[in-house]
mmCIF file of C-alpha atoms in Angstrom:
data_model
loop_
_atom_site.group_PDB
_atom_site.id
_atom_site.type_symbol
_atom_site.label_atom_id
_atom_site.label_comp_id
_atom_site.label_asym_id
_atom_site.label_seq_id
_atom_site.Cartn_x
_atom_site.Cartn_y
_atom_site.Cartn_z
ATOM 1 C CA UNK A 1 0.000 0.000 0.000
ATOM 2 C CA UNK A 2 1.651 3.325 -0.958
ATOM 3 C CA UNK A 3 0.709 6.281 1.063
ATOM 4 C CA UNK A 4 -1.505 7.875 -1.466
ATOM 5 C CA UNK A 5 -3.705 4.721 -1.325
ATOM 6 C CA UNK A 6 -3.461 4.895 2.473
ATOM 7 C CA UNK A 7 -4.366 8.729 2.293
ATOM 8 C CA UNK A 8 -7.775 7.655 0.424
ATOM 9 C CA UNK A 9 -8.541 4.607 2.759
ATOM 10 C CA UNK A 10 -9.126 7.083 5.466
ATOM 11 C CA UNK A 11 -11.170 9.699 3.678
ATOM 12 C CA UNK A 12 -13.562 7.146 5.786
ATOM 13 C CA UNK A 13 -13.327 5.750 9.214
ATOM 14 C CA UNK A 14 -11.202 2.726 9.209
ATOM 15 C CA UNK A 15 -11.691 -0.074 11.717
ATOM 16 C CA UNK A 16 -8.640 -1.742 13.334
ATOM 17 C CA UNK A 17 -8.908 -5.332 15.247
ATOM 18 C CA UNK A 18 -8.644 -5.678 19.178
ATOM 19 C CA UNK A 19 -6.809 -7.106 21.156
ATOM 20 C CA UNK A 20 -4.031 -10.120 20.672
ATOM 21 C CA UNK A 21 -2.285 -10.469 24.101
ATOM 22 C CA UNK A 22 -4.859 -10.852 26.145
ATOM 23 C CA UNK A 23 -7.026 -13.277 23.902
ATOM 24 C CA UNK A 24 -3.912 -15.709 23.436
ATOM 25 C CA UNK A 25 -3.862 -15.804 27.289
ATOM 26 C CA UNK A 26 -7.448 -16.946 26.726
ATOM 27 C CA UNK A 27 -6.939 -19.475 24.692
ATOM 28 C CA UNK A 28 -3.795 -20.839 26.966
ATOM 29 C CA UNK A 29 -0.606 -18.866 26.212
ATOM 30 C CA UNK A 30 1.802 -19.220 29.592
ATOM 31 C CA UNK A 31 2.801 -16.158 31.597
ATOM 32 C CA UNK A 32 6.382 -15.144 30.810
ATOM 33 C CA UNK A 33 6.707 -17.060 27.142
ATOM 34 C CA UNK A 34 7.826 -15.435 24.212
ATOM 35 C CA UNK A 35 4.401 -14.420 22.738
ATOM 36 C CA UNK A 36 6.029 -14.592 19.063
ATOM 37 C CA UNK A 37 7.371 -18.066 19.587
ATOM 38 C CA UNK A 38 4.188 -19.597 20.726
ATOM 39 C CA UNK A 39 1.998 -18.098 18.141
ATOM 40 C CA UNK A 40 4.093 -20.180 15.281
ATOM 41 C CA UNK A 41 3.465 -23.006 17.286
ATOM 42 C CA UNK A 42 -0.296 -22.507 17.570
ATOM 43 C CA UNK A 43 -1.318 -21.090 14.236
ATOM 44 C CA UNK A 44 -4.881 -22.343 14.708
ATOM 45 C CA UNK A 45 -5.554 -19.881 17.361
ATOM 46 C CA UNK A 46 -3.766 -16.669 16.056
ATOM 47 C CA UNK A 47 -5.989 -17.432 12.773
ATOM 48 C CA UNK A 48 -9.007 -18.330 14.495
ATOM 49 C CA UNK A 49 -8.738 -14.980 16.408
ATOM 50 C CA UNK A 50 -7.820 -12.718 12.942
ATOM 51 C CA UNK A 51 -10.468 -14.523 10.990
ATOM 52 C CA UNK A 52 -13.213 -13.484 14.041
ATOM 53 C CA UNK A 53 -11.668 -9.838 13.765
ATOM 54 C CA UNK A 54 -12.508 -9.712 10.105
ATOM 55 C CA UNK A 55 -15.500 -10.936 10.006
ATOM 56 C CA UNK A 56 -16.552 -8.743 12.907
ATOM 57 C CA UNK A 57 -15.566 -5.738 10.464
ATOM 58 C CA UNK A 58 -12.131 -5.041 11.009
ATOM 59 C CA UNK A 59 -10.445 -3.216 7.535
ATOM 60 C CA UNK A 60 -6.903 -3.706 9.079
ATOM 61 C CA UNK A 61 -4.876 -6.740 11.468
ATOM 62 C CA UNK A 62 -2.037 -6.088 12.895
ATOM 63 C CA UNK A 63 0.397 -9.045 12.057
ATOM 64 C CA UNK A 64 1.638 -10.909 15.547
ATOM 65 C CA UNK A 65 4.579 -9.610 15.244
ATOM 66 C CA UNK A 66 4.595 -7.134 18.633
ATOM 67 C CA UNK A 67 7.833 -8.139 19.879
ATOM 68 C CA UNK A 68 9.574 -9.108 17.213
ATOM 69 C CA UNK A 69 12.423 -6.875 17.138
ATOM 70 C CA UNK A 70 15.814 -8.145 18.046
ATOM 71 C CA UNK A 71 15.867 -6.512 21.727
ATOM 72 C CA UNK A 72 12.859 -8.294 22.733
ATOM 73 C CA UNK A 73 13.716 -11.721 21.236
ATOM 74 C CA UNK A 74 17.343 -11.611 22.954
ATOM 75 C CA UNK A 75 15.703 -12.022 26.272
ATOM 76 C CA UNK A 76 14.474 -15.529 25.155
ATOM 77 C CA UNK A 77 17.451 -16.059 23.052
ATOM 78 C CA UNK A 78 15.836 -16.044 19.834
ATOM 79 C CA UNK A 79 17.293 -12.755 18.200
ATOM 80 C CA UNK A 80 19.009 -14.865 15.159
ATOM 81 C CA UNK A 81 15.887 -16.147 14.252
ATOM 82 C CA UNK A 82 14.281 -12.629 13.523
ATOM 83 C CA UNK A 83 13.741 -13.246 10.180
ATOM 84 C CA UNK A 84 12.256 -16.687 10.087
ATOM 85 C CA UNK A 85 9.792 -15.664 13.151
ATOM 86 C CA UNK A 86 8.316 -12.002 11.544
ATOM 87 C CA UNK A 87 8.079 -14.052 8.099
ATOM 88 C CA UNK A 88 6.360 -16.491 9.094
ATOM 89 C CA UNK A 89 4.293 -14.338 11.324
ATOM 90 C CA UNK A 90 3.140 -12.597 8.554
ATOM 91 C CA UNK A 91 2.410 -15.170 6.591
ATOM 92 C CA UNK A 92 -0.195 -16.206 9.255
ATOM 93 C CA UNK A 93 -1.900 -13.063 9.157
ATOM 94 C CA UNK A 94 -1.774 -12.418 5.285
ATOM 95 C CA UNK A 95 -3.342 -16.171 4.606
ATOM 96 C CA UNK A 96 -6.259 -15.314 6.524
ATOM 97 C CA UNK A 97 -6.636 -11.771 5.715
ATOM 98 C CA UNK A 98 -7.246 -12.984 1.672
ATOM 99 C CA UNK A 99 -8.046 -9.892 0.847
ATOM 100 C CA UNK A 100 -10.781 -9.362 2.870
ATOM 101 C CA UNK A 101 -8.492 -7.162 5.086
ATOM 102 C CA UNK A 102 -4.959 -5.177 5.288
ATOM 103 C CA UNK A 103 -2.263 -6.520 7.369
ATOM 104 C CA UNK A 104 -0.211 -4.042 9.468
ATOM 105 C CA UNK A 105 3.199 -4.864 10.645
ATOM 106 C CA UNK A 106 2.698 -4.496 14.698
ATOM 107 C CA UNK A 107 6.238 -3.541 16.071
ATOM 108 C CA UNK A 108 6.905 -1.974 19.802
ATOM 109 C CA UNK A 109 9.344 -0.487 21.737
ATOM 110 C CA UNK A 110 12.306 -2.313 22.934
ATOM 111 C CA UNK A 111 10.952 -1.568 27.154
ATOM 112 C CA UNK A 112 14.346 0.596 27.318
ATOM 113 C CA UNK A 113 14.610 4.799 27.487
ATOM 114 C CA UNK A 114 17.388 6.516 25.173
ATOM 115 C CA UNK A 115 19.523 8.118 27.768
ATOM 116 C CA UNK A 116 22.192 10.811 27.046
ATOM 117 C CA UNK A 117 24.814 8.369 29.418
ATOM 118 C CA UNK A 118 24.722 5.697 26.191
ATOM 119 C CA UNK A 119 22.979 2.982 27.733
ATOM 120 C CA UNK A 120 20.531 3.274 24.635
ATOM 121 C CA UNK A 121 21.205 5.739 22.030
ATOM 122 C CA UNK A 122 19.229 6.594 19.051
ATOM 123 C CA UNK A 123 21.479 5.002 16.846
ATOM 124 C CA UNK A 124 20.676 1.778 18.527
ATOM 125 C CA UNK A 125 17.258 2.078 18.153
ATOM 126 C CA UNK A 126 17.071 3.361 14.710
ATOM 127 C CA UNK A 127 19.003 0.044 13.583
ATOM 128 C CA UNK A 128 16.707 -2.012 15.454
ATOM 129 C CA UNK A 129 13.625 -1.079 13.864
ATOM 130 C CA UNK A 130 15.317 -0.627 10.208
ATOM 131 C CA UNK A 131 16.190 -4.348 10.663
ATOM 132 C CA UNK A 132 12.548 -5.713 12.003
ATOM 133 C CA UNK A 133 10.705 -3.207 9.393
ATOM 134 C CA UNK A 134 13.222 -3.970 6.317
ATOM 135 C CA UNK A 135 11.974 -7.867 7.369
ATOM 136 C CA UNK A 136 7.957 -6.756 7.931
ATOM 137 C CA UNK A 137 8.207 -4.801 4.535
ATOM 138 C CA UNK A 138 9.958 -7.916 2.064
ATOM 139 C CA UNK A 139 7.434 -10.054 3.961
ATOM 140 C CA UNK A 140 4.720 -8.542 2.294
ATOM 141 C CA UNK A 141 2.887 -6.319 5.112
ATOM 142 C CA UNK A 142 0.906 -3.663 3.705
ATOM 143 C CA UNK A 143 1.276 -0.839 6.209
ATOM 144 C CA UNK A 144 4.076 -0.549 9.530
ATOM 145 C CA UNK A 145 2.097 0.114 12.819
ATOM 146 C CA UNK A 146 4.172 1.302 16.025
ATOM 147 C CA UNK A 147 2.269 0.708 19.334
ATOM 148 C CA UNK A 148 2.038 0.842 23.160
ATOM 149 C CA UNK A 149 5.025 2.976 22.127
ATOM 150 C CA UNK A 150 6.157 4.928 25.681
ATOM 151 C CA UNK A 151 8.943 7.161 24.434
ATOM 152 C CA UNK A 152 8.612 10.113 22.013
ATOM 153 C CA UNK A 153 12.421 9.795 21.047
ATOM 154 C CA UNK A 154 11.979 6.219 20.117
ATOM 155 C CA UNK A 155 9.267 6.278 18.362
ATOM 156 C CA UNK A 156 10.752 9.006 16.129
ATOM 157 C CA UNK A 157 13.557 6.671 15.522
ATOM 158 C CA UNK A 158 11.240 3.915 14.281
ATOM 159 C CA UNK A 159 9.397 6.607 11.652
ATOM 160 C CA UNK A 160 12.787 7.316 10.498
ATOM 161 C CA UNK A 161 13.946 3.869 10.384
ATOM 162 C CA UNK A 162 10.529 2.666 8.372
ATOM 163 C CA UNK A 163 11.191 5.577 6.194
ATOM 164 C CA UNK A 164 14.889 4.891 5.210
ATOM 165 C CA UNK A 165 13.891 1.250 4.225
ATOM 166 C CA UNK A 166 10.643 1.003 2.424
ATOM 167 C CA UNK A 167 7.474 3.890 1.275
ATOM 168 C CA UNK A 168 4.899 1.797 2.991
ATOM 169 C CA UNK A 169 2.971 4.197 5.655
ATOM 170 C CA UNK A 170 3.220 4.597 9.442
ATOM 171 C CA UNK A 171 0.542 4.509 12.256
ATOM 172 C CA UNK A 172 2.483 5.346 15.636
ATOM 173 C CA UNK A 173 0.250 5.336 18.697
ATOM 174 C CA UNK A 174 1.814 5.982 21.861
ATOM 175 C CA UNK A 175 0.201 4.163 25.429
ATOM 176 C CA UNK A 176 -0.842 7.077 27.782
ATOM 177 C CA UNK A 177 -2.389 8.369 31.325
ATOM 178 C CA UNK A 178 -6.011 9.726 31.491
ATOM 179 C CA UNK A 179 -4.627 12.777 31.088
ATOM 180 C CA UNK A 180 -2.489 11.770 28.345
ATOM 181 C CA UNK A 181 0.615 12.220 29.699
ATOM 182 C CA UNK A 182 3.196 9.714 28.569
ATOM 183 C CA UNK A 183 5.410 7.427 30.439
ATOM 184 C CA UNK A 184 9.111 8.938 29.524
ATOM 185 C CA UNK A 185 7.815 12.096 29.461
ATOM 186 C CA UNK A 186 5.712 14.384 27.379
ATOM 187 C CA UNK A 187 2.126 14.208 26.433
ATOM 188 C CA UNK A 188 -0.462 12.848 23.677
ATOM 189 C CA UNK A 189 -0.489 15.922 21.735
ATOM 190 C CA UNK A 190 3.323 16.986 21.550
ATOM 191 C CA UNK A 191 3.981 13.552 20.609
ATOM 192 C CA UNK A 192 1.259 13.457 17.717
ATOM 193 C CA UNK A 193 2.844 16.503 16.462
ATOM 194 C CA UNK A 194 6.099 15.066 16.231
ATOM 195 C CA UNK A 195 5.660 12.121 14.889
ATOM 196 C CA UNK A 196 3.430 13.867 11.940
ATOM 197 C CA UNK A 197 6.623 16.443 11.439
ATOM 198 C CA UNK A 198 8.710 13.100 11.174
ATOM 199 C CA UNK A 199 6.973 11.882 8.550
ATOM 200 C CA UNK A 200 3.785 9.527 10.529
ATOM 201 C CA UNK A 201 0.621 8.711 8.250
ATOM 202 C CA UNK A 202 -1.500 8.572 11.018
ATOM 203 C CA UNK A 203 -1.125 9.171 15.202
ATOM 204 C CA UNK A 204 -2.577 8.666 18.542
ATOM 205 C CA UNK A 205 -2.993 6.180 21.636
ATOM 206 C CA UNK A 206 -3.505 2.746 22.723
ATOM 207 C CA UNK A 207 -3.441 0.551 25.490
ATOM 208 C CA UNK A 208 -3.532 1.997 28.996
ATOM 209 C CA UNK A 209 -7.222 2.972 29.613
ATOM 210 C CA UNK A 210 -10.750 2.952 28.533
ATOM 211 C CA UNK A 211 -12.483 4.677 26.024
ATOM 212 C CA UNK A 212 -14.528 6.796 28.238
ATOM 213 C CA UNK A 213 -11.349 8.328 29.705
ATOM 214 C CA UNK A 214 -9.978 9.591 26.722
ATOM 215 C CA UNK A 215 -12.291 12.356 25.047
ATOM 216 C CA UNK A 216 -10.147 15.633 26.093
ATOM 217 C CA UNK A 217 -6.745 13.048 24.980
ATOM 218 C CA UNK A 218 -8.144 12.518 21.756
ATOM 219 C CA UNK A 219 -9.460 16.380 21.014
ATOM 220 C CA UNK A 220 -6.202 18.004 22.083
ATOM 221 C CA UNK A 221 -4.673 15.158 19.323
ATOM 222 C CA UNK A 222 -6.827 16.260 16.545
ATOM 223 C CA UNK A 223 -5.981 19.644 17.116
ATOM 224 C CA UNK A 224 -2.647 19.595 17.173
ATOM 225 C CA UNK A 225 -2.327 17.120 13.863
ATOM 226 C CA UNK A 226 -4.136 17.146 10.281
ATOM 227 C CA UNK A 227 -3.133 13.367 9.755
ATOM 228 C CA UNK A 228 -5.674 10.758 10.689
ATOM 229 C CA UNK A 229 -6.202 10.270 14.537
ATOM 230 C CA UNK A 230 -5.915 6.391 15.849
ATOM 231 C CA UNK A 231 -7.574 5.334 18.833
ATOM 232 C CA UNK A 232 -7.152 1.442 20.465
ATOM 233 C CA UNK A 233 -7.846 1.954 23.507
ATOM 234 C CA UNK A 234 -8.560 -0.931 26.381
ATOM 235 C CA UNK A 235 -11.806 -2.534 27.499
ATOM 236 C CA UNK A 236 -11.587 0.032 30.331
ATOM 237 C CA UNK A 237 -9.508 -0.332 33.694
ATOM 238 C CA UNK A 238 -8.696 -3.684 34.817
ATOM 239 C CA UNK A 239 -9.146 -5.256 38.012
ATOM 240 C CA UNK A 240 -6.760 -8.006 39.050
ATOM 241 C CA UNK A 241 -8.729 -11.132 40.168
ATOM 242 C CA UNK A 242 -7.411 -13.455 42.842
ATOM 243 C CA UNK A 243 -5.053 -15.771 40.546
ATOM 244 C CA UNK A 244 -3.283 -12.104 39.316
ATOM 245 C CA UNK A 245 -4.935 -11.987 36.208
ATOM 246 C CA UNK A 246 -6.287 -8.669 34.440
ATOM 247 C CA UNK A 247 -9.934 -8.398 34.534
ATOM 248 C CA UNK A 248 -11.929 -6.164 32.180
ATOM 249 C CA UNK A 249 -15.662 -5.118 32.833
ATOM 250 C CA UNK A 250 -16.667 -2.865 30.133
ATOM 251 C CA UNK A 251 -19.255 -4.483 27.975
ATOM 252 C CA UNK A 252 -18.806 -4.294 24.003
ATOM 253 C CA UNK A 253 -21.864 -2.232 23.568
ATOM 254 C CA UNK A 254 -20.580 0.381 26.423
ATOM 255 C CA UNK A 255 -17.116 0.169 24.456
ATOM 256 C CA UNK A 256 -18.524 0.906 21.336
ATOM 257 C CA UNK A 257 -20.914 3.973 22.616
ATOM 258 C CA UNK A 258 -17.542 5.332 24.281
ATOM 259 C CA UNK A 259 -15.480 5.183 21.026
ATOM 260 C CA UNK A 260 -18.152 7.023 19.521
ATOM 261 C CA UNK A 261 -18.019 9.801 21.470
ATOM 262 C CA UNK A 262 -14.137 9.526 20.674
ATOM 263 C CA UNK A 263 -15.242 9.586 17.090
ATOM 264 C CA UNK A 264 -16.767 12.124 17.190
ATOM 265 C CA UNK A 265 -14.239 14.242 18.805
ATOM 266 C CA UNK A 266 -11.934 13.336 15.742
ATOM 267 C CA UNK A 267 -10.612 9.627 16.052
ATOM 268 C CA UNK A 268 -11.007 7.994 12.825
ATOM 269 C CA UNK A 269 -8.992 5.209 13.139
ATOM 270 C CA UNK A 270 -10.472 2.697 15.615
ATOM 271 C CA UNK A 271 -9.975 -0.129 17.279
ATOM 272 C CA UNK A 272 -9.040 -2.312 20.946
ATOM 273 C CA UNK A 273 -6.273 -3.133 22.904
ATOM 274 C CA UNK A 274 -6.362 -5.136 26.025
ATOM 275 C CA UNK A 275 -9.676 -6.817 27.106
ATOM 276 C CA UNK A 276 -11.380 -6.732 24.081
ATOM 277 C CA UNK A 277 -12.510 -9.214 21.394
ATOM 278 C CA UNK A 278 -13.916 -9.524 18.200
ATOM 279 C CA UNK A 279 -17.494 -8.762 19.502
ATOM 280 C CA UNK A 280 -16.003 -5.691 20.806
ATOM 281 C CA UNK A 281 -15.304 -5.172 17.080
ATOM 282 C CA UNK A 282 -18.465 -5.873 15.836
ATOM 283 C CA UNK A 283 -20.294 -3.187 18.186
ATOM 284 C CA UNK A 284 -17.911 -1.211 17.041
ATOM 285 C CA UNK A 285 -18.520 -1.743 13.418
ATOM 286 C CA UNK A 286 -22.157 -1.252 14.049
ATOM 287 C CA UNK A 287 -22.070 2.406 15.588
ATOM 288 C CA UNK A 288 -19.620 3.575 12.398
#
């Protein structure tokens, strides 16, 4: 997909899927395994859960390739088998999405800050996305979508790095507070501006909270961009049950009735994070 033909896609509002994480924990994933590694050994549930996304409405997938850059996989001592695990990752994703759907490919920050001691510079960062991306883009992805991104400096080095190595375009969504304020600094809107200057196709937030936190987030975004605005946010705040797992209580219809009001406060790109599933989607595709 060039950027032109991205440019017209959202002359509409585009729906994104939900969540992947927290749905492959459904379905049995282990705490503390390499997400990536278990998906190519369970294609039949990554699929199962893409093929409910699109047929729930979803335009675009992201590809489960989340932490698939050479940081992450070094902590289960998989980083020479980058390539192999994003292809094939992709390949998942683009045999179910026949058409019917775009595949994004979903990269995320390495968990580390740049730091002006060295401990990790630009440089370092830049590289590591231009290696994951250049892989994502000869795989066949149709669009590059950084998220749950926490740092404004890194994020600008993956636009750069996607830039230097292929023309595809760039959603970059950064995880927030209520108020928007971001993790390493900085809020929603400074970052949004930056990351359009740099060269993003579309910006915004994802992950952290619910919907019906994020209306004055989401305004101060639109107003400070003229790209398209992207919205994933999670199936509201979690509770943590006995056994230490994440509990979400916002229904899909309440989801969906939230995300409209985002929508109408200038999000145009929508979909979940955390907590929600392909019905999510569907209420969602029912109120655009």
């Amino acid at each position: 997909m060039t950027k032109q033909e991205f440019k017209e896609l959202t002359k509409k509002p585009v729906l994104l899927d939900g969540a992947t994480g927290s749905n492959l924990m459904a379905a049995g994933m282990p705490r503390g395994t390499c997400t990536e590694q278990w998906v190519i050994e369970h294609k039949d549930v990554i699929q199962k859960l893409q093929k409910a996304y699109i047929e729930a409405g979803s335009n675009i997938i992201y590809a489960p390739t989340f932490g698939g850059n050479r940081m992450n996989l070094a902590k289960h001592h998989l980083e020479d088998r980058i390539g192999e695990i994003n292809r094939t990752l992709v390949s998942y994703s683009r045999e179910i999405a026949e058409g019917r759907a775009l595949v994004a490919g979903d990269i995320t920050t390495s968990g580390e800050f740049l730091t002006s001691e060295g401990d990790y510079t630009y440089e370092e960062a830049y590289d590591m996305y231009r290696e994951q991306i250049r892989i994502l883009a000869d795989a066949g992805v149709d669009l590059i979508a950084a998220e749950t991104m926490i740092s404004i400096e890194e994020t600008l080095a993956a636009i750069d790095a996607a830039n230097s190595v292929c023309s595809l375009p760039i959603l970059c969504t950064v995880t927030v507070e209520a108020d928007g304020s971001i993790f390493s600094g900085g809020n929603a809107a400074e970052a949004a501006a930056a990351f359009e200057s740099a060269g993003a196709d579309a910006v915004g937030i994802n992950c952290s909270v619910g919907p019906d936190q994020l209306v004055s987030v989401v305004r101060s975004i639109r107003e400070a961009v003229s790209v398209p605005v992207v919205v994933k946010p999670n199936a509201g705040m979690p509770m943590i049950d006995d056994f230490g797992n994440a509990v979400y209580n916002m229904t899909p219809s309440d989801f969906a009735r939230h995300m409209r009001a985002l929508m109408d406060n200038g999000a145009s790109i929508v979909g979940g994070c955390c907590g929600t599933t392909p019905e999510f989607i569907r209420e969602l595709s029912g109120v655009i």
